[in-house]
mmCIF file of C-alpha atoms and ligand atoms in Angstrom:
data_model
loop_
_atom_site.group_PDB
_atom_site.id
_atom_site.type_symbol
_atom_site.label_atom_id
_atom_site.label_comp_id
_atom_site.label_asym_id
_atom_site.label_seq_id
_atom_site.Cartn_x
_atom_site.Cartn_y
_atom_site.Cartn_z
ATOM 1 C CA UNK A 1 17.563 11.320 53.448
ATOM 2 C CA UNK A 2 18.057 8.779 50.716
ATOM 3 C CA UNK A 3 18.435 9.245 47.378
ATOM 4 C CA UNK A 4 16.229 9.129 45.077
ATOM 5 C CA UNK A 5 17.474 7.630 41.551
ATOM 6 C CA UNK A 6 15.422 7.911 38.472
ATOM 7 C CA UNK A 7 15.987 4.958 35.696
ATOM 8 C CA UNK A 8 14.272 5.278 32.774
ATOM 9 C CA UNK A 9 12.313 1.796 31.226
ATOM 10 C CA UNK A 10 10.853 3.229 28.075
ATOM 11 C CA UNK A 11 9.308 -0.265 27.077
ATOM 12 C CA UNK A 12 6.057 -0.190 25.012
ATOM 13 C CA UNK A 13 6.104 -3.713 24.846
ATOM 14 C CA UNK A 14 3.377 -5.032 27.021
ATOM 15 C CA UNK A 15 0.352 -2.794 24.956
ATOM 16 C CA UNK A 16 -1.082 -3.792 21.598
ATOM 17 C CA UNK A 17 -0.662 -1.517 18.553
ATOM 18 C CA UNK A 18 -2.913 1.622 18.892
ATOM 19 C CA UNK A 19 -3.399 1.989 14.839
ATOM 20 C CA UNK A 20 -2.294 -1.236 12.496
ATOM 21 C CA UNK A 21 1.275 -0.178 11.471
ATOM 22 C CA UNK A 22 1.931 1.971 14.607
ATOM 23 C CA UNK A 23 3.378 0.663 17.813
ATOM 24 C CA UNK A 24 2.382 2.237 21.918
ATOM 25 C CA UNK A 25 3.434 5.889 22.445
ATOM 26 C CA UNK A 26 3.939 5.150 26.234
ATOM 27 C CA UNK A 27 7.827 4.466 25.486
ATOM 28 C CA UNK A 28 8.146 8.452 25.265
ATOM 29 C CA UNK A 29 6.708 8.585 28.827
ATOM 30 C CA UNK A 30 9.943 8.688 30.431
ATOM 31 C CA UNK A 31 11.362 11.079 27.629
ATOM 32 C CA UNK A 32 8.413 13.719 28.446
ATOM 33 C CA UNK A 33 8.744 13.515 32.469
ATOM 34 C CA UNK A 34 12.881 14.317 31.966
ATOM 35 C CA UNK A 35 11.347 17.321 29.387
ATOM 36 C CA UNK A 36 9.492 18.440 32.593
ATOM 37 C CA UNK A 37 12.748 18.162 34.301
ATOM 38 C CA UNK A 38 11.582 15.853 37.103
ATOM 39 C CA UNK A 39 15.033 14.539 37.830
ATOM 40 C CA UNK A 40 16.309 18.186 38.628
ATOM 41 C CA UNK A 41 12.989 19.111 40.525
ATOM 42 C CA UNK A 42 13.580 15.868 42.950
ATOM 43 C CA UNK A 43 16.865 16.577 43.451
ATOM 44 C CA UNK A 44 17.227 12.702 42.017
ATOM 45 C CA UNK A 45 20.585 10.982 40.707
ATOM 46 C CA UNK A 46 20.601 9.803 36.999
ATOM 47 C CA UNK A 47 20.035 6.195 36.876
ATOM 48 C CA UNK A 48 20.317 6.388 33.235
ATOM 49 C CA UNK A 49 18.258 4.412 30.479
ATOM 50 C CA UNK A 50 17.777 0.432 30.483
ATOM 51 C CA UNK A 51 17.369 -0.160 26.761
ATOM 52 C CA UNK A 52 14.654 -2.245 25.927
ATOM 53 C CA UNK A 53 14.323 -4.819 22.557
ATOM 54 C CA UNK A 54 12.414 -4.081 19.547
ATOM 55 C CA UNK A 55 8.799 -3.827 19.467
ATOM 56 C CA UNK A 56 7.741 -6.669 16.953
ATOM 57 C CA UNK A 57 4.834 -9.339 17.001
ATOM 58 C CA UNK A 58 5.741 -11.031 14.443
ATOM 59 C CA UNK A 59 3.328 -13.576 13.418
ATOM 60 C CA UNK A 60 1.685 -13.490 16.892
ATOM 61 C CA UNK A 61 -2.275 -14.079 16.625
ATOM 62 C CA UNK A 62 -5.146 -14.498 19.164
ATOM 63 C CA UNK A 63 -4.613 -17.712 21.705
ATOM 64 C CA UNK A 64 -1.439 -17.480 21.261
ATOM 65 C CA UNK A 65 -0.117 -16.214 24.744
ATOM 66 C CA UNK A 66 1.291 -13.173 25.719
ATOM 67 C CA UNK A 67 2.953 -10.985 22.454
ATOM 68 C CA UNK A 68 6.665 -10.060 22.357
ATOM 69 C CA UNK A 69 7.153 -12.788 25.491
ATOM 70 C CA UNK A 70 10.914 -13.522 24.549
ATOM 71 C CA UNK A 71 11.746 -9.942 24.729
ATOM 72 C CA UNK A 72 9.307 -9.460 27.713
ATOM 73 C CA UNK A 73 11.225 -12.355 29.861
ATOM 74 C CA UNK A 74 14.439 -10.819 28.205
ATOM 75 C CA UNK A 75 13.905 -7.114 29.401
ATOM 76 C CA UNK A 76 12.523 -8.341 32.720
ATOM 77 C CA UNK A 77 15.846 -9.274 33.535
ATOM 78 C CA UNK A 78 18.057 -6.796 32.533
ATOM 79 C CA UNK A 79 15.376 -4.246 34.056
ATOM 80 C CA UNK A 80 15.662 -6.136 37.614
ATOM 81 C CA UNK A 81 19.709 -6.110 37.529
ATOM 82 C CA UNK A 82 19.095 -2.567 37.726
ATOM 83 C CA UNK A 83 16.796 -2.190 39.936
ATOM 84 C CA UNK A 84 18.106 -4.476 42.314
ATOM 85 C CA UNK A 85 21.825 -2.668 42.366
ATOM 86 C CA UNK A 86 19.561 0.664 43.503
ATOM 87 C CA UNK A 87 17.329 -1.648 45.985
ATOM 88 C CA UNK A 88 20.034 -2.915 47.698
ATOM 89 C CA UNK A 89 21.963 0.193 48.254
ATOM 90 C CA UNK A 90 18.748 1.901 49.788
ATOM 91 C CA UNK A 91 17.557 4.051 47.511
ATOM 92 C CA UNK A 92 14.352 5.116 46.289
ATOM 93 C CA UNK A 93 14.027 3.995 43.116
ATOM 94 C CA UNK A 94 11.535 5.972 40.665
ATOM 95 C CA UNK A 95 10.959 4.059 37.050
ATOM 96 C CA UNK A 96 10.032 5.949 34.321
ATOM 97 C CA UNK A 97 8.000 3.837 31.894
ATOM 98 C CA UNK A 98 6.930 2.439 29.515
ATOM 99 C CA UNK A 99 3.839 0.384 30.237
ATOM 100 C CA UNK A 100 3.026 -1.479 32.871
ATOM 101 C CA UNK A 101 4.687 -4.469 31.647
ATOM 102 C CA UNK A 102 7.833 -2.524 33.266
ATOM 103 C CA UNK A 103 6.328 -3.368 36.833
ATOM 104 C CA UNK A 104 7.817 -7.284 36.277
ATOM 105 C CA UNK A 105 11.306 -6.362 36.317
ATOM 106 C CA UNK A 106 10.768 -4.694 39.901
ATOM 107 C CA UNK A 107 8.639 -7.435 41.178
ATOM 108 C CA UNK A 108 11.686 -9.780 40.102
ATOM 109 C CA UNK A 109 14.266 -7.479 41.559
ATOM 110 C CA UNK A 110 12.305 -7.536 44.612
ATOM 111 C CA UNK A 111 11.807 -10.875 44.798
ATOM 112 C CA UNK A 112 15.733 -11.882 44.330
ATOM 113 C CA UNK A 113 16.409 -9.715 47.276
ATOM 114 C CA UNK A 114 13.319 -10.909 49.537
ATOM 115 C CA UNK A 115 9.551 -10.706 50.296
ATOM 116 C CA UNK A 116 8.020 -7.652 49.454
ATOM 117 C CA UNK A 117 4.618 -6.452 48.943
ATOM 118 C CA UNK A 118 3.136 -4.286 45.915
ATOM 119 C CA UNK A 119 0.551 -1.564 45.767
ATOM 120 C CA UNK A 120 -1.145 -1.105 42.616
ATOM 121 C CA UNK A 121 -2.657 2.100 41.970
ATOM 122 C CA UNK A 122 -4.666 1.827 38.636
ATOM 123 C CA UNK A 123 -8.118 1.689 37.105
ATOM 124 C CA UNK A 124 -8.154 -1.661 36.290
ATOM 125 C CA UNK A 125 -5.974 -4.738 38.083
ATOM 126 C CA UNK A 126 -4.236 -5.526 35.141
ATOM 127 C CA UNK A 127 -5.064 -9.364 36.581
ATOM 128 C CA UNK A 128 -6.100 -11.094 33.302
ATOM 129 C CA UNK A 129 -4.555 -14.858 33.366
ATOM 130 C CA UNK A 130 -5.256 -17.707 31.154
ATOM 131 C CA UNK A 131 -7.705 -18.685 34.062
ATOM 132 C CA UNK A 132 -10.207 -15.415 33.306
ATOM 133 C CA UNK A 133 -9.995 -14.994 30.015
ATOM 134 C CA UNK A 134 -9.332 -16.302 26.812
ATOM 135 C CA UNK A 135 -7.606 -12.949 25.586
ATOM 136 C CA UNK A 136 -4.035 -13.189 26.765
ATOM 137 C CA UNK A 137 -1.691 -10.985 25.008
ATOM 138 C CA UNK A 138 -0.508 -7.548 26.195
ATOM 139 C CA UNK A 139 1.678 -8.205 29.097
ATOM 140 C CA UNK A 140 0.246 -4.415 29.907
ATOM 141 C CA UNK A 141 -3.224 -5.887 31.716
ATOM 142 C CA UNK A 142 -1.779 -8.739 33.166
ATOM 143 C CA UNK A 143 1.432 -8.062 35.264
ATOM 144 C CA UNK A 144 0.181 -8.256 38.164
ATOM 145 C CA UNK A 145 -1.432 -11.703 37.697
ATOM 146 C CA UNK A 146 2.090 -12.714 36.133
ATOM 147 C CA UNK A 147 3.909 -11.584 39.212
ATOM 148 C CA UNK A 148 1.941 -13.579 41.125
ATOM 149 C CA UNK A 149 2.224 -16.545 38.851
ATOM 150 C CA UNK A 150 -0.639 -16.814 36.847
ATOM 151 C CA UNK A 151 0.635 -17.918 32.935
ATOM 152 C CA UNK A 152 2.813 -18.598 31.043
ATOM 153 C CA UNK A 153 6.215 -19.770 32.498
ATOM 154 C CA UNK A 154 8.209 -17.788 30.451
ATOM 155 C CA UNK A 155 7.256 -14.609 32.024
ATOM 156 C CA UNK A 156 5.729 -16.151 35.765
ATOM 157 C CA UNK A 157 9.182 -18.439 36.076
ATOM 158 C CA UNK A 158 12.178 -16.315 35.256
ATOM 159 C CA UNK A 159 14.910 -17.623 37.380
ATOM 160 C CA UNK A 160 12.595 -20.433 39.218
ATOM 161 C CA UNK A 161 10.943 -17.361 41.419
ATOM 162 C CA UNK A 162 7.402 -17.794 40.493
ATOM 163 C CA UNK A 163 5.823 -16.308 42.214
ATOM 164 C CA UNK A 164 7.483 -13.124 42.504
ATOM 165 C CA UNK A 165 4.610 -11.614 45.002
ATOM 166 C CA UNK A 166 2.202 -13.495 47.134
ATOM 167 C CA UNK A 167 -1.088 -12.452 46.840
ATOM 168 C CA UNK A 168 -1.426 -11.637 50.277
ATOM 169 C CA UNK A 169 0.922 -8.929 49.660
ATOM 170 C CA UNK A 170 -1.052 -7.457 46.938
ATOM 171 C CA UNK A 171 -3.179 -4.230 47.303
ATOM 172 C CA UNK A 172 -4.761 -1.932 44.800
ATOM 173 C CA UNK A 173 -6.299 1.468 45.280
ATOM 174 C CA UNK A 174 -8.366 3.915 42.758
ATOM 175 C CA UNK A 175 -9.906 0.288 40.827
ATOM 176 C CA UNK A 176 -13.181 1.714 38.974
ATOM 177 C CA UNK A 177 -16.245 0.704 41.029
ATOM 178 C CA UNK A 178 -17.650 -1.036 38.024
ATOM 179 C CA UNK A 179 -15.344 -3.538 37.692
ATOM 180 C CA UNK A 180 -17.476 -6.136 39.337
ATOM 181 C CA UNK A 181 -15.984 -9.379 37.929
ATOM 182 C CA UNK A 182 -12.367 -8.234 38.579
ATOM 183 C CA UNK A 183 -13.460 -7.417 42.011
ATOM 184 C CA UNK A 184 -15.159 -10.042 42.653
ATOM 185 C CA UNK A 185 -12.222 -12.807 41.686
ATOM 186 C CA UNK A 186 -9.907 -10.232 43.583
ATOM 187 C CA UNK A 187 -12.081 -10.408 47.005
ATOM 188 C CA UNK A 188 -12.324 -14.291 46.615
ATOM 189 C CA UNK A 189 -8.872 -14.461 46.186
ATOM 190 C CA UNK A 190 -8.488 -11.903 49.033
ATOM 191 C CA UNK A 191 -6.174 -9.668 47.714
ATOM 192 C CA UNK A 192 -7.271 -5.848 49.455
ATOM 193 C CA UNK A 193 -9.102 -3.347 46.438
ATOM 194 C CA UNK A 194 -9.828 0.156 47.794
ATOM 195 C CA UNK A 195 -11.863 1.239 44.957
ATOM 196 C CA UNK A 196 -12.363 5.340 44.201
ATOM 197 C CA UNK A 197 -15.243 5.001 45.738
ATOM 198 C CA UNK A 198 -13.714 3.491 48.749
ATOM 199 C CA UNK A 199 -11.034 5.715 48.366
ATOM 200 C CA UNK A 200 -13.731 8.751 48.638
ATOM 201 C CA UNK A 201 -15.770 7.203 51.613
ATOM 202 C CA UNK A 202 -12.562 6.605 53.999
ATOM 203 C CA UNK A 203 -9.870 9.185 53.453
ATOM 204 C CA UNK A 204 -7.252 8.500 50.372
ATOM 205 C CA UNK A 205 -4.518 9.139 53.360
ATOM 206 C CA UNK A 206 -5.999 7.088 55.801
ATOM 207 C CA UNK A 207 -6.320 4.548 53.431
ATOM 208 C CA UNK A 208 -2.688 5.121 52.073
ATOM 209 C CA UNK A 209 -0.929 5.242 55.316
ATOM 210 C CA UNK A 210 -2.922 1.949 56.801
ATOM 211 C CA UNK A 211 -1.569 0.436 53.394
ATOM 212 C CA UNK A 212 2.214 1.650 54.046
ATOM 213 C CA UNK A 213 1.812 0.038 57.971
ATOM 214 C CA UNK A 214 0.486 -3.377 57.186
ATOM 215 C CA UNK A 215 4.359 -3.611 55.316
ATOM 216 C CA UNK A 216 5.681 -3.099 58.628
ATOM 217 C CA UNK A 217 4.555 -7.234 59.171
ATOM 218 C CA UNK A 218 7.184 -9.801 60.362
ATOM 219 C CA UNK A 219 8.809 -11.100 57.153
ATOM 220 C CA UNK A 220 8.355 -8.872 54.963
ATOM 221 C CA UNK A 221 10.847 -6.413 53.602
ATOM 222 C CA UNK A 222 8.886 -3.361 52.242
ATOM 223 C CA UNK A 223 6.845 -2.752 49.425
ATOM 224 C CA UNK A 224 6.969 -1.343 45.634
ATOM 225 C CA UNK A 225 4.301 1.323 44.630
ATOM 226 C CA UNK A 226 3.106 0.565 40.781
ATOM 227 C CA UNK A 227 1.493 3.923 39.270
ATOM 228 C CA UNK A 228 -0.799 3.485 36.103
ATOM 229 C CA UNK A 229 -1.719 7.309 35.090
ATOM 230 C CA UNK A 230 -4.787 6.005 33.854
ATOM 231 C CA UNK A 231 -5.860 5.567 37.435
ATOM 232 C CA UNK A 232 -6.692 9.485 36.980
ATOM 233 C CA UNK A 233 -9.740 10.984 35.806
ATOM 234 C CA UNK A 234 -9.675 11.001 31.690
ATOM 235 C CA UNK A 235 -10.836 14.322 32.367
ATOM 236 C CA UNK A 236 -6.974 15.491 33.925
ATOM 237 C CA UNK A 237 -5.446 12.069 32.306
ATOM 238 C CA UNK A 238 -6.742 11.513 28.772
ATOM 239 C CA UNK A 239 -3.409 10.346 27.459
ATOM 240 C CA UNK A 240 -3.758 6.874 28.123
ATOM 241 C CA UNK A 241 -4.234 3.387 26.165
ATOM 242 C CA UNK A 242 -7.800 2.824 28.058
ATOM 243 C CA UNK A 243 -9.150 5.910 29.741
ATOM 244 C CA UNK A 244 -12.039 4.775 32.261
ATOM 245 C CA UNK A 245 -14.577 6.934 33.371
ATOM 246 C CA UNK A 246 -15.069 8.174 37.177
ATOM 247 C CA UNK A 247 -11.259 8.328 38.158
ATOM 248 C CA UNK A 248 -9.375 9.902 40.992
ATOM 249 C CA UNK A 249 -8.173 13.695 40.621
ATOM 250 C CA UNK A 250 -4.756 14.950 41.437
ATOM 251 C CA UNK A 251 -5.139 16.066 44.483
ATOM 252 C CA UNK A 252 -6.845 12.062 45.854
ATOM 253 C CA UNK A 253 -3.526 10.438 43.483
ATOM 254 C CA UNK A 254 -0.964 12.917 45.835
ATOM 255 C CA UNK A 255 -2.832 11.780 49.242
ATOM 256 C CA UNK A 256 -2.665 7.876 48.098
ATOM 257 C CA UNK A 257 0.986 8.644 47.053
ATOM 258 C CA UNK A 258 2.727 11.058 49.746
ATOM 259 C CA UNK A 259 2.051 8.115 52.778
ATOM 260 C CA UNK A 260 3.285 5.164 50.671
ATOM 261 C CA UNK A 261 6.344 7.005 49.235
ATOM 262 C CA UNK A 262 7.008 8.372 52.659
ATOM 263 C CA UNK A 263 7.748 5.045 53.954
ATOM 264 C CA UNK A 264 10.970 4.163 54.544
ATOM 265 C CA UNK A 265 9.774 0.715 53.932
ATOM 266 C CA UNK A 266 8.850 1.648 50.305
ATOM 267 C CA UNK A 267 11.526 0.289 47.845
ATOM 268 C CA UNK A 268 10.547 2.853 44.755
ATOM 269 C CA UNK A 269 7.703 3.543 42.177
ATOM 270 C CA UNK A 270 6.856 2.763 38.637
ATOM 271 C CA UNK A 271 5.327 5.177 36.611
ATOM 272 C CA UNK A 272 3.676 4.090 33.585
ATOM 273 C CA UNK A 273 1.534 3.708 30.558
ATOM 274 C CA UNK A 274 0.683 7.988 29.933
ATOM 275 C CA UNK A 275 1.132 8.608 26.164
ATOM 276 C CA UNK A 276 2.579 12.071 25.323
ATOM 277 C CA UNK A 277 1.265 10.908 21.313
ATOM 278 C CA UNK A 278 -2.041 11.632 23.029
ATOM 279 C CA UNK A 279 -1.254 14.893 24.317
ATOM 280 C CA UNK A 280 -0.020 16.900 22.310
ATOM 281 C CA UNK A 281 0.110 20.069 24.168
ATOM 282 C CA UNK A 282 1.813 18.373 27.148
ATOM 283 C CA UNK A 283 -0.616 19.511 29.668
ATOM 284 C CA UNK A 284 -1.638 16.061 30.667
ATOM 285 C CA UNK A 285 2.208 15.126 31.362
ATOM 286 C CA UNK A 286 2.996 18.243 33.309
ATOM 287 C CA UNK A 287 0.426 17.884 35.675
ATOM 288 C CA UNK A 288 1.226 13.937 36.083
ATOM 289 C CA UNK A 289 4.906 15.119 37.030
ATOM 290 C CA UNK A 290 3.793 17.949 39.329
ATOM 291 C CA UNK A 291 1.853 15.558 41.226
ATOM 292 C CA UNK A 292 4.559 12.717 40.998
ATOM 293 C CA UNK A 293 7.386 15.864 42.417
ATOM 294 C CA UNK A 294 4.572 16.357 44.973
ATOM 295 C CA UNK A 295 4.660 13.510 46.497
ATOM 296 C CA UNK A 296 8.239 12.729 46.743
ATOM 297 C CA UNK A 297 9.202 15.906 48.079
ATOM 298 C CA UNK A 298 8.335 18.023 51.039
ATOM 299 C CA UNK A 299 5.450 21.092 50.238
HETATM 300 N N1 LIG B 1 -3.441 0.839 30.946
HETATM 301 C C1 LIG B 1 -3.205 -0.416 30.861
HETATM 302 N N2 LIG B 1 -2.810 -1.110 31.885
HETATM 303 N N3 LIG B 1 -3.358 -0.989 29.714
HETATM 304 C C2 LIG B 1 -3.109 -2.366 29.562
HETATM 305 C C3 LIG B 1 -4.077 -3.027 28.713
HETATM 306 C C4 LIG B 1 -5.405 -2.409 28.762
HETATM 307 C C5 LIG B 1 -6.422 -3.090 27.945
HETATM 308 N N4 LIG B 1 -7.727 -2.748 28.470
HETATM 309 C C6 LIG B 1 -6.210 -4.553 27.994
HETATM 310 O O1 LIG B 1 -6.530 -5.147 28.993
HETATM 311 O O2 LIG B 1 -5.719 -5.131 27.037
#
């Protein structure tokens, strides 16, 4: 078995201000998880905290680019130093977020050590890019059109690497099925979207384990899985920045997750962008790390 190391990226800085004055709660995700003592209940080794900078616009307005992009680029870094040490000793690596602005320093990691693929499972693509829309700014909707080098160097060029995944080795599952113009620029581009709907028709498992085998391609080196809680129902997940109607329920997240993490070509996870500010009873966290245990371990 290999381990399983849990490093904590408690980085809200990818997600604008919920309230004027107030910054993203999703920096306590990590915090809440270790509360629900995932690390103990996964049998995981401490891969301990990677500190990220302070939360602060500045005098950052509208058409200005992405917000906090020096200590974006800065914390991408440091992020993939440790991600890579745990990559190339074969673990599994399991981020604790954060947004989903933390997903950049795996893609870089990944990308130092090879080619690998990502599998996004989220409401919305997160694939905004200077290209599609004139509202660039939190780093939070737009990784994964950053890690495949769309914008602004300073965040698509770190190290030369742009891109640091080829579109071809993009796929998302659970994308809201009314999301027609993201869809639509993702088929053109053809980059795979299972929506829930397509996720309900064919079999989340099915669907899951076809995803995990089409990493097993000449060339490639494995895969990261990207987890955005708000790929859940707001009815079981409504501790979340943008909670979108007509989501998946636990028990469709643990069949997309339990084939992907079961690969041994899967390089780790990223969990990200649930808010314990928004739930204040916890429930909403517990059940994310039952179902995150779940799939990592055997029932
Ligand atoms: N859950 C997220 N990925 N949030 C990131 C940003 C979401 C927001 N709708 C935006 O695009 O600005």
């Amino acid at each position: 078995m290999r381990n399983i190391v849990v490093v904590d990226a408690p980085s809200n800085l990818g997600l604008r201000p919920p309230a004027p004055g107030t910054v993203p709660g999703c920096h306590k995700l990590a915090g809440a998880l270790r509360e629900q003592r995932i690390l103990q209940r996964l049998n995981a080794v401490e891969g301990g905290v990677v500190v990220p900078p302070r939360y602060d616009r500045g005098d950052w307005r509208e058409g200005d680019g992405v917000f906090n992009a020096a200590a974006l680029a800065a914390y991408t870094r440091t992020l993939a130093d440790r991600i890579e040490h745990h990559v190339r000793a074969g673990d599994l690596t399991v981020v604790l977020g954060g947004d989903c602005s933390v997903q950049l320093g795996a893609s870089l990691a990944l990308r130092r050590i090879g080619r690998y693929g990502l599998v996004a499972i989220d409401a919305s693509p997160d694939f905004r890019h200077p290209g599609n829309s004139d509202g660039v700014g939190a780093a939070g909707g737009e990784e994964v059109a950053l890690a495949t080098g769309r914008g602004q160097a300073d965040l698509t060029d770190l190290e030369g690497l742009r891109p640091y995944l080829r579109d071809e080795d993009v796929r998302f599952f659970g994308i809201r099925d009314y999301f027609e113009e993201e869809r639509a620029e993702l088929a053109d581009l053809k980059i795979p979207v299972a929506t829930v709907g397509d996720v309900r028709a064919e079999g989340a498992g099915a669907l899951a384990r076809a995803a995990a085998l089409s990493y097993a391609a000449p060339g490639l080196d494995g895969f990261w899985v990207h987890l955005d809680a708000d790929v859940l129902d707001p009815d079981v997940m409504p501790a979340v920045d943008s909670p979108d109607p007509d989501g998946l329920d636990h028990g469709e997240l643990l069949d997309l997750l339990r084939p992907l993490l079961g690969s041994p070509l899967c390089a780790g996870l990223t969990v990200t962008i649930y808010d314990p500010d928004l739930d204040p009873d916890g429930t909403a966290g517990a059940l994310l790390t039952d179902t995150v245990v779940a799939a990592l371990t055997r029932s």
